[in-house]
Tab-separated table of C-alpha atoms in Angstrom:
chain	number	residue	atom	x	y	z
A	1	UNK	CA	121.975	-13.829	56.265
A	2	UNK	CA	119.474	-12.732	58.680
A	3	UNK	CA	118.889	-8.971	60.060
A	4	UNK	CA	117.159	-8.661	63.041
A	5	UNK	CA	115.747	-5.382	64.521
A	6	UNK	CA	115.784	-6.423	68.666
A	7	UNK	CA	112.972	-4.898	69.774
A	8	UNK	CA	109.259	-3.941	69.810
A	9	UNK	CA	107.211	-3.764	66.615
A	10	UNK	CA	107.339	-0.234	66.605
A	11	UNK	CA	105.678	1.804	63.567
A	12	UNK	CA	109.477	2.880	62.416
A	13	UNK	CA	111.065	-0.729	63.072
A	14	UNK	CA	108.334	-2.424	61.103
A	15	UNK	CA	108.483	-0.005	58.485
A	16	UNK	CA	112.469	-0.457	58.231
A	17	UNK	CA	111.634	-4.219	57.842
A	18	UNK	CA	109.503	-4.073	54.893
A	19	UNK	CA	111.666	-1.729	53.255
A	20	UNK	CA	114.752	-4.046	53.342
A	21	UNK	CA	112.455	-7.136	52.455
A	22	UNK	CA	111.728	-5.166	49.358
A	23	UNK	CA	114.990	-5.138	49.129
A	24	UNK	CA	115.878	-8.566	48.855
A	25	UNK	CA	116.766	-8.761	52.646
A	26	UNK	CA	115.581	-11.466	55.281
A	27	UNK	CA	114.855	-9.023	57.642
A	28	UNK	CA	112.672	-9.162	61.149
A	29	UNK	CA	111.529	-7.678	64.300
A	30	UNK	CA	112.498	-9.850	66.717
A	31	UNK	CA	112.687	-9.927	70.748
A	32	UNK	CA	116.148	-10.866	72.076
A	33	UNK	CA	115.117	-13.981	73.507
A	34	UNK	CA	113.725	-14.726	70.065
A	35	UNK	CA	117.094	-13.477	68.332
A	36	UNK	CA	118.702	-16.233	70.644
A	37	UNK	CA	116.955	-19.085	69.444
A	38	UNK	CA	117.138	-17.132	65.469
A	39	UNK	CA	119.977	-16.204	64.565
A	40	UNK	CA	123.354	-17.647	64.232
A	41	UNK	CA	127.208	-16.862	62.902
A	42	UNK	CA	127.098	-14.660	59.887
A	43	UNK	CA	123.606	-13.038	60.771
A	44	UNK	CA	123.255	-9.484	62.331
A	45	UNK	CA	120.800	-7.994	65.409
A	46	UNK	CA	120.191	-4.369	65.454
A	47	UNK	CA	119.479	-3.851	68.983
A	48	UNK	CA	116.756	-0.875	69.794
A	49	UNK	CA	115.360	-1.590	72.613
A	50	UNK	CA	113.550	1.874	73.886
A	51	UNK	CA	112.773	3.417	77.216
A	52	UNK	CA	110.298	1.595	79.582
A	53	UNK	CA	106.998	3.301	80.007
A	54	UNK	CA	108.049	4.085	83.387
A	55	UNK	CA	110.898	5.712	82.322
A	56	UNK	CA	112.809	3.857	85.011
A	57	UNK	CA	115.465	2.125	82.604
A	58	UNK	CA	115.298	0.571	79.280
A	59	UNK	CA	113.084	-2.419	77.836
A	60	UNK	CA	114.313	-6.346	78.956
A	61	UNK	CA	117.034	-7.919	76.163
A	62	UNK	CA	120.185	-6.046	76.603
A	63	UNK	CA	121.448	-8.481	78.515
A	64	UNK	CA	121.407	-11.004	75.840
A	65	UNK	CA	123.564	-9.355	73.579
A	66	UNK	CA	126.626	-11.146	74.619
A	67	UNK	CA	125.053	-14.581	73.583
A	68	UNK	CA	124.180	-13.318	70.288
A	69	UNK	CA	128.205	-12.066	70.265
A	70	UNK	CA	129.627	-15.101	71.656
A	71	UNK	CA	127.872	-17.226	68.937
A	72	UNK	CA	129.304	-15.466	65.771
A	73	UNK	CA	126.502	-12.675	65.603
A	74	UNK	CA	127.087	-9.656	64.492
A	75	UNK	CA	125.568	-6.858	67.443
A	76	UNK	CA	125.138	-3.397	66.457
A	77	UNK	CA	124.655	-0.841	69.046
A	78	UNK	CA	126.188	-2.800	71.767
A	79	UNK	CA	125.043	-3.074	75.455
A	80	UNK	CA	127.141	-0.326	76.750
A	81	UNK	CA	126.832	2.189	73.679
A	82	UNK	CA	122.758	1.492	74.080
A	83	UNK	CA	123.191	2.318	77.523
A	84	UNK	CA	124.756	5.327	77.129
A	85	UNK	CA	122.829	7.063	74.892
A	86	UNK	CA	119.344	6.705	76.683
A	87	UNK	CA	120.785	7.167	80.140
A	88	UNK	CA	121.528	10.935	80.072
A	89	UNK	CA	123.614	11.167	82.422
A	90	UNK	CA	126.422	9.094	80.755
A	91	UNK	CA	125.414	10.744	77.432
A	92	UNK	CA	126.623	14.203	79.019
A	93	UNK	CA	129.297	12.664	80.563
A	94	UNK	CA	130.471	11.234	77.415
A	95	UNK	CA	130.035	13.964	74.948
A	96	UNK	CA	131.737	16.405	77.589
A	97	UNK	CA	134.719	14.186	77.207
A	98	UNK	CA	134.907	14.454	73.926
A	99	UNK	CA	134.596	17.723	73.909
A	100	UNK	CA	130.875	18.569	72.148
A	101	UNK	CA	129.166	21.149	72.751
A	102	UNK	CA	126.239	20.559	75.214
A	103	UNK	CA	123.942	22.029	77.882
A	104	UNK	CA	125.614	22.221	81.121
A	105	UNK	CA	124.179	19.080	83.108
A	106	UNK	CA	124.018	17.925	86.611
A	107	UNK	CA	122.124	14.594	88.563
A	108	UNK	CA	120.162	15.158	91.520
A	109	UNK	CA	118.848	13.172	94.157
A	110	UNK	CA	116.459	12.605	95.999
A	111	UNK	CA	117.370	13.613	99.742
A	112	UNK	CA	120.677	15.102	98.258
A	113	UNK	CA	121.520	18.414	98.673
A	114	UNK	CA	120.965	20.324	95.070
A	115	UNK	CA	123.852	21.687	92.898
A	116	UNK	CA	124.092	25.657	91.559
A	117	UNK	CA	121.793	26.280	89.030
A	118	UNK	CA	121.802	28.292	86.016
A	119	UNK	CA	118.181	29.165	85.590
A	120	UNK	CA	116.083	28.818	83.552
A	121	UNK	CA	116.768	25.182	83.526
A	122	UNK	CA	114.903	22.050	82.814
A	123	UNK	CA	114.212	19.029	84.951
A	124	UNK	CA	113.973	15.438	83.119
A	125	UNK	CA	114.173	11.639	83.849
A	126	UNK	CA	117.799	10.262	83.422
A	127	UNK	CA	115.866	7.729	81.005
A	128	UNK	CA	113.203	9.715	79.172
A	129	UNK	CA	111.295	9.892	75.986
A	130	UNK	CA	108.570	11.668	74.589
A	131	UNK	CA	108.923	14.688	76.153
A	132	UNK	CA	107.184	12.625	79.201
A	133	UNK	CA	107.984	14.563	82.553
A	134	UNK	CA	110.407	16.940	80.878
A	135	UNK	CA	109.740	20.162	82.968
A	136	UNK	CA	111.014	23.925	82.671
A	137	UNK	CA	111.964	25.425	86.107
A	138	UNK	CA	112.245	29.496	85.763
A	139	UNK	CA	113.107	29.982	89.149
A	140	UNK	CA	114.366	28.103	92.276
A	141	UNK	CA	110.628	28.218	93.708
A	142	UNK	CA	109.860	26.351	90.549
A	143	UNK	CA	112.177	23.719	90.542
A	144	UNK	CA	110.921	23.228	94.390
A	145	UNK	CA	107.845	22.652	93.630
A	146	UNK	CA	108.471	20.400	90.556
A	147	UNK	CA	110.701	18.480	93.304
A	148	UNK	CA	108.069	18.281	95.351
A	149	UNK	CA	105.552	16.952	92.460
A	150	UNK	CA	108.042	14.364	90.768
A	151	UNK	CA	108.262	12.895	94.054
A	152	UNK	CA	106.596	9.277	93.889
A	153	UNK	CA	107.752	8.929	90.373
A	154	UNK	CA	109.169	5.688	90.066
A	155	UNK	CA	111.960	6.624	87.841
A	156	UNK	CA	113.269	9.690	90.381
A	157	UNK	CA	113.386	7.455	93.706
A	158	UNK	CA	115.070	4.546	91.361
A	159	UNK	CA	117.569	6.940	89.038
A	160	UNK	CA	117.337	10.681	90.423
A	161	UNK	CA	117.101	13.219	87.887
A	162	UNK	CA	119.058	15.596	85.263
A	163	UNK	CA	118.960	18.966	85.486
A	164	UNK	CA	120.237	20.584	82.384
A	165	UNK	CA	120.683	24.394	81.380
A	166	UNK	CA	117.872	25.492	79.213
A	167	UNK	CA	119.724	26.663	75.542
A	168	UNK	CA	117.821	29.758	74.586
A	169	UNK	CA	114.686	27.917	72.644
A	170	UNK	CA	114.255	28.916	69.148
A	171	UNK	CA	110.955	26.948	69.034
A	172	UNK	CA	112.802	23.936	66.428
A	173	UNK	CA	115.929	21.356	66.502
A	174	UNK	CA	117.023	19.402	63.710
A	175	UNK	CA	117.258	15.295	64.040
A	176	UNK	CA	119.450	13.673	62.161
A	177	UNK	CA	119.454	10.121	62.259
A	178	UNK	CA	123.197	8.399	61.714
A	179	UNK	CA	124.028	4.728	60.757
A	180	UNK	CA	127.403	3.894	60.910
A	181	UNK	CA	129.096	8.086	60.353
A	182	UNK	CA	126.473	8.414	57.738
A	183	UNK	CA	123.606	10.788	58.065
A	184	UNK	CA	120.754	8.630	56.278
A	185	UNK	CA	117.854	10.743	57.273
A	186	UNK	CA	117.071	14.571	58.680
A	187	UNK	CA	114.316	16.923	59.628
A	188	UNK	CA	113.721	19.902	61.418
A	189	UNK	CA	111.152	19.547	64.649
A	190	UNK	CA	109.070	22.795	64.910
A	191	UNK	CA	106.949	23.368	68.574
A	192	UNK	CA	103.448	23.210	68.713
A	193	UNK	CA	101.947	26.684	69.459
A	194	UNK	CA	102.545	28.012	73.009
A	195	UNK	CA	105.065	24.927	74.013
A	196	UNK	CA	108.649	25.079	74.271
A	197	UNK	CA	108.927	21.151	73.904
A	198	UNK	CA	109.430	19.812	69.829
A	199	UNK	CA	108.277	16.712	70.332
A	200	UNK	CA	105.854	14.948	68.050
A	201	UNK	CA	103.691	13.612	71.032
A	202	UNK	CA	103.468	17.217	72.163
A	203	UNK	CA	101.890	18.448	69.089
A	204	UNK	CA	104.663	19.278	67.381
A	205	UNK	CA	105.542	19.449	63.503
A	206	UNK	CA	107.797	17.585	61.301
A	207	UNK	CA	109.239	19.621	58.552
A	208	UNK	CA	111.643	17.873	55.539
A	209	UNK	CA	114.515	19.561	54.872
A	210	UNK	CA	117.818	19.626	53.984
A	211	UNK	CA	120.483	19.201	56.410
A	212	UNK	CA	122.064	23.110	57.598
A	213	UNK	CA	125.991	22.905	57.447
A	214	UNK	CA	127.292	21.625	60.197
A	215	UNK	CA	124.686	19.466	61.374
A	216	UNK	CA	126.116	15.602	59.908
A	217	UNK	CA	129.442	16.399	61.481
A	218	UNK	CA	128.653	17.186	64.744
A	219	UNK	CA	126.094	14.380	65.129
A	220	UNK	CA	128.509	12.014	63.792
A	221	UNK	CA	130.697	13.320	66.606
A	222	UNK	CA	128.278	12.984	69.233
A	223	UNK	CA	127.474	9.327	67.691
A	224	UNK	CA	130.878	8.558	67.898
A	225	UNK	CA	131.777	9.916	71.386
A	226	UNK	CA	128.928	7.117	73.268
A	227	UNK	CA	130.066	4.477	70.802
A	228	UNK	CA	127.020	4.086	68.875
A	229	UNK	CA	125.921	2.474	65.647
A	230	UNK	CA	122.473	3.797	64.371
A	231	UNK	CA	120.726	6.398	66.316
A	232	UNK	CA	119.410	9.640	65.778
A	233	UNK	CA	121.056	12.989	67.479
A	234	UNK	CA	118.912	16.075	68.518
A	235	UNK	CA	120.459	19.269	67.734
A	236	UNK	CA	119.749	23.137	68.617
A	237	UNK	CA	120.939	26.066	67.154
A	238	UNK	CA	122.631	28.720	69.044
A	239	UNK	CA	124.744	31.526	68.323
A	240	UNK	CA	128.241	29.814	68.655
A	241	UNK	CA	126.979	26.871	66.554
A	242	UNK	CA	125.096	23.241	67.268
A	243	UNK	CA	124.239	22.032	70.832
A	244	UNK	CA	124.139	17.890	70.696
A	245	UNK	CA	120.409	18.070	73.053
A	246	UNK	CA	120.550	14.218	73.160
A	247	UNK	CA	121.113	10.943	71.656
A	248	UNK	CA	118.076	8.269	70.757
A	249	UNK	CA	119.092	4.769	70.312
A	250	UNK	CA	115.281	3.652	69.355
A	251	UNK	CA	115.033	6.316	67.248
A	252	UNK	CA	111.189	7.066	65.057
A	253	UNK	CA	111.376	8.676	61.527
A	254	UNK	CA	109.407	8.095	58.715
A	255	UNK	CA	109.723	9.515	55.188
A	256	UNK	CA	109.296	12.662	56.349
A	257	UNK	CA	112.827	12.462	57.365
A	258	UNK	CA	114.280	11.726	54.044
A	259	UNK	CA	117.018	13.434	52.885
A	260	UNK	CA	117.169	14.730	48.671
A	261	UNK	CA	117.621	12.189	46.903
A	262	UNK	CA	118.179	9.695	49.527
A	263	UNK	CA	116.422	6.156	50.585
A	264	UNK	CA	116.864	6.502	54.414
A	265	UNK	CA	116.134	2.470	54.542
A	266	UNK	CA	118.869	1.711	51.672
A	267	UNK	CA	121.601	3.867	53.491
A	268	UNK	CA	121.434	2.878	56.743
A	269	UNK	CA	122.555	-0.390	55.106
A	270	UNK	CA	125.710	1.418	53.537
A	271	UNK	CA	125.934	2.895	56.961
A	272	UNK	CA	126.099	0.065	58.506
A	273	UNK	CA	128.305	-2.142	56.309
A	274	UNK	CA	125.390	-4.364	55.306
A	275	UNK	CA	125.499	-6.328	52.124
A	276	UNK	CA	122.097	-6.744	49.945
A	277	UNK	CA	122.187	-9.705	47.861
A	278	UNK	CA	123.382	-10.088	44.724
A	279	UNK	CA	125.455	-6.232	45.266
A	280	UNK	CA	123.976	-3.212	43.887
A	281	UNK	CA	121.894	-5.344	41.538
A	282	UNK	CA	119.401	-5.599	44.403
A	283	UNK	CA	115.784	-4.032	43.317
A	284	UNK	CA	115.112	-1.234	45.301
A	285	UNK	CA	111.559	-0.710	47.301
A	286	UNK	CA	110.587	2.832	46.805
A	287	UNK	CA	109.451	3.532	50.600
A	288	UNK	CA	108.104	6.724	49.083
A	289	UNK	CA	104.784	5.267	47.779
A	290	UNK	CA	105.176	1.319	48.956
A	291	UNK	CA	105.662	1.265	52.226
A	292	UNK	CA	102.593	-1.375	52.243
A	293	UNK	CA	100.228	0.831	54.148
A	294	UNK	CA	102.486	1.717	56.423
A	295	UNK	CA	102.030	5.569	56.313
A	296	UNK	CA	98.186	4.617	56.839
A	297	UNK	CA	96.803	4.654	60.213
A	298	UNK	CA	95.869	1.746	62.496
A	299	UNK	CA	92.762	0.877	62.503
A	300	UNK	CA	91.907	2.634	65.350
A	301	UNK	CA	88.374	2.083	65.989
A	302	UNK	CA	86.524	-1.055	66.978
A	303	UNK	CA	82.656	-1.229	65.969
A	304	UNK	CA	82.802	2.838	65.019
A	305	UNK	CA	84.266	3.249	68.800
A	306	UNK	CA	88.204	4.541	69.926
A	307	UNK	CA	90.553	2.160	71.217
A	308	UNK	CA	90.413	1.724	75.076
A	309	UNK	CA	92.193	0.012	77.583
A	310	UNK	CA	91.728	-3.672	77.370
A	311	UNK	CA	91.537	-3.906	73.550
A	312	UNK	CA	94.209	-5.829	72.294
A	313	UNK	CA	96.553	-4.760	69.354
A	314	UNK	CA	97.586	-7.586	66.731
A	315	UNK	CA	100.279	-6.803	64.063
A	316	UNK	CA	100.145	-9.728	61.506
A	317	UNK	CA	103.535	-11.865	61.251
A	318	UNK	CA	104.182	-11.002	57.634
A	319	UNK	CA	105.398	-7.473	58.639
A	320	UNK	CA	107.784	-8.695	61.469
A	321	UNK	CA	108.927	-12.233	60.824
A	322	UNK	CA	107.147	-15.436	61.355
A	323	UNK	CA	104.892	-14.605	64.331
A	324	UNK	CA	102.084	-11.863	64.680
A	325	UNK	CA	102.113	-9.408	67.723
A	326	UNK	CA	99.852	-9.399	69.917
A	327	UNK	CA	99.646	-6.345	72.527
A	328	UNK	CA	97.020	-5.318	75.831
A	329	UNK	CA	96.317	-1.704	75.497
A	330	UNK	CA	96.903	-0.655	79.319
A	331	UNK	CA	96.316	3.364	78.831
A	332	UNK	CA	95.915	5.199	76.398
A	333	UNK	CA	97.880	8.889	75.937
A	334	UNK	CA	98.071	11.966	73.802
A	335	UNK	CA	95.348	14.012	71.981
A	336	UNK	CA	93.317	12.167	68.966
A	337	UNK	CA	95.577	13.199	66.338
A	338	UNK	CA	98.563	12.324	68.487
A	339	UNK	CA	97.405	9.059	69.955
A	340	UNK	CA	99.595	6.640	71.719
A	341	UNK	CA	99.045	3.627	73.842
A	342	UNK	CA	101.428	1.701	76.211
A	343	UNK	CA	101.150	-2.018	75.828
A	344	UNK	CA	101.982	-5.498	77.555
A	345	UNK	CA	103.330	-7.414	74.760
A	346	UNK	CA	102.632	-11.462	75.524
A	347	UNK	CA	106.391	-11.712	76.541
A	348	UNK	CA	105.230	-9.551	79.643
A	349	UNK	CA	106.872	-6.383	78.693
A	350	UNK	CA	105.632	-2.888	78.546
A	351	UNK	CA	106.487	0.241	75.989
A	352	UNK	CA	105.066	2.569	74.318
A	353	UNK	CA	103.235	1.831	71.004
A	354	UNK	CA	102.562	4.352	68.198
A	355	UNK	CA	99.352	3.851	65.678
A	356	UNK	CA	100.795	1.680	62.324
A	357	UNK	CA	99.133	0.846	59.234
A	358	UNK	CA	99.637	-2.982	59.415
A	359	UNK	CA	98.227	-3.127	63.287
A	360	UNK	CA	94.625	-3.791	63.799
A	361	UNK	CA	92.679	-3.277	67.243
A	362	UNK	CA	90.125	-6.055	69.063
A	363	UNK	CA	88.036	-5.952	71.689
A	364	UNK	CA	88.477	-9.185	73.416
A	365	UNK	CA	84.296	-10.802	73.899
A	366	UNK	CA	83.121	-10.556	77.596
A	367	UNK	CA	82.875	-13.930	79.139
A	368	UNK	CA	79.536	-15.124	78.738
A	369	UNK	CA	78.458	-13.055	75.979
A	370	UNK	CA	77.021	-14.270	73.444
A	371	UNK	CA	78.435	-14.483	69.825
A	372	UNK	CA	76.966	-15.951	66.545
A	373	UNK	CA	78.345	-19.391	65.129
């Protein structure tokens, strides 16, 4: 049997596919339209396919899930469970339903007249990710002007926007990341200094701990409610209990996230209902300490200089199937010690593309340079 992570080689996906190789697993990193031509009856595809750069919808593939279904694959986080949980609008929509607590959410439009707001509140894309464009409005003068300055953004004339009630920050949330109604990996997400924001890419911290009580259930809830398989769930504290922030079907952790005791690699597996061969007599990779470089960084520097745009990224095939990678750095983003770069991958896609140990950076020659034989 095959498992196939649908998707970009992503730090977190590559790092899930060693892990289960360790574990006995033929596992990949695969694009759909590679999955298509892959896999077959009695295999599995993962699908986490992320937000688009542009943060205008989500990357190309989704649409060949049905193929994959149709032709005895198993498909884990479906089409319309995917959906859901990165457009936010149908996230709220759906976790309302169910009854889960979450901030009180409206779409706007442009030339549409705008609802009653609770300020403060906070403007973000529908499809959003990194804390890219996520703004805090105080004040109705604010949210003008923030109007005003989102207004060639691709993503707002295409999708509008959400406005969402701002919870009363307490400067952290908690992920948890859920496979299946299993919580296989945690955290707690901790501001940077002076922003309200916990995401990594924004300077903030990652912090292992244990789950609070509470936490699994609700975000098993929340995972349930949108219909999906393996994800992660955002959660704030308040003083009636947890807010569900939002759901992340391309979800990054790292060991960092692991709970006591717990291989976060090995139970998404039980999570998901995934044999490993042979049963439980399967060795065991300890992703603690073997992750195969993995918790190293890229190799970020070409002849003692930073990556630029133009330099191409190549992650070698053994980490992600049978092919290497290869990626055009288009623009690079974030602070040194936060660095990330969005990519065309050779399939013609873009995304986003965080610094992993088994990637290495090139600087394609100028034509009509000259190199030594």
């Amino acid at each position: 049997m095959t498992i196939a992570l649908i998707g970009s080689p992503t730090r977190t996906n590559v790092q899930i596919v060693y892990a289960w190789r360790g574990m006995g697993l033929d596992a990949r990193v695969l694009w759909a339209a590679e999955a298509v031509e892959a896999l077959g009856e009695g295999d599995t595809a993962i699908f986490r396919l992320d937000v688009l750069p542009t943060l205008d919808g989500i990357e190309p593939g989704l649409e060949l899930a049905p193929v994959l279904e149709e032709r005895g694959v198993r498909v884990l986080n479906r089409s319309d469970a995917l959906l859901a949980t990165h457009d936010k609008l149908v996230t709220a929509e759906r976790l309302e339903d169910a009854g889960i607590p979450h901030p009180w959410t409206r779409h706007v439009e442009p030339r549409h007249p705008l609802p009653e707001v609770p300020f403060p509140c906070v403007l973000k894309p529908r499809f959003g990710s990194w804390g890219q464009d996520v703004l805090l409005c105080n004040t109705s003068a604010d949210l003008a002007r923030i109007l005003e300055l989102i207004g060639d953004r691709a993503w707002w004339r295409h999708h509008g926007a959400i406005l969402q009630e701002l919870v009363s920050p307490v400067h952290y949330d908690i992920r948890v990341v859920v496979a299946g109604s299993r919580a296989v990996a945690g955290a707690r997400r901790i501001a940077a200094p002076g922003e309200w924001r916990t995401n990594v890419t924004l300077g903030g911290t990652v912090v292992k701990a244990e789950l609070p009580s509470g936490a699994e259930e609700i975000a098993a809830r929340a995972m349930d409610a949108v219909g999906i398989d393996f994800a992660g769930v955002d959660l704030l504290p308040t003083d009636q209990g947890w807010v569900v922030l939002e759901l992340n079907g391309a979800v990054d952790f790292d060991n960092r996230y692991a709970l006591h005791d717990v291989d976060p690699f090995a139970a998404i597996l039980r999570g998901l209902e995934i044999p490993l061969p042979e049963g439980d007599g399967a060795v065991f990779l300890d992703t603690r300490t073997k992750t195969n470089g993995l918790e190293k960084a890229m190799t970020k520097s070409v002849h003692g200089k930073p990556p630029q745009a133009g330099d191409e990224i190549v992650i070698t095939g053994h980490a992600v199937g049978d092919a290497s990678r290869t990626a055009v750095i288009l623009e690079v983003l974030g602070e040194p010690e936060h660095q990330r770069f969005r990519v065309r991958w050779e399939d013609g896609h873009e995304s986003i593309f965080f610094p992993a140990g088994d990637a290495v950076v090139h600087r394609p020659a100028k034509r009509g340079a000259k190199t030594n034989a």
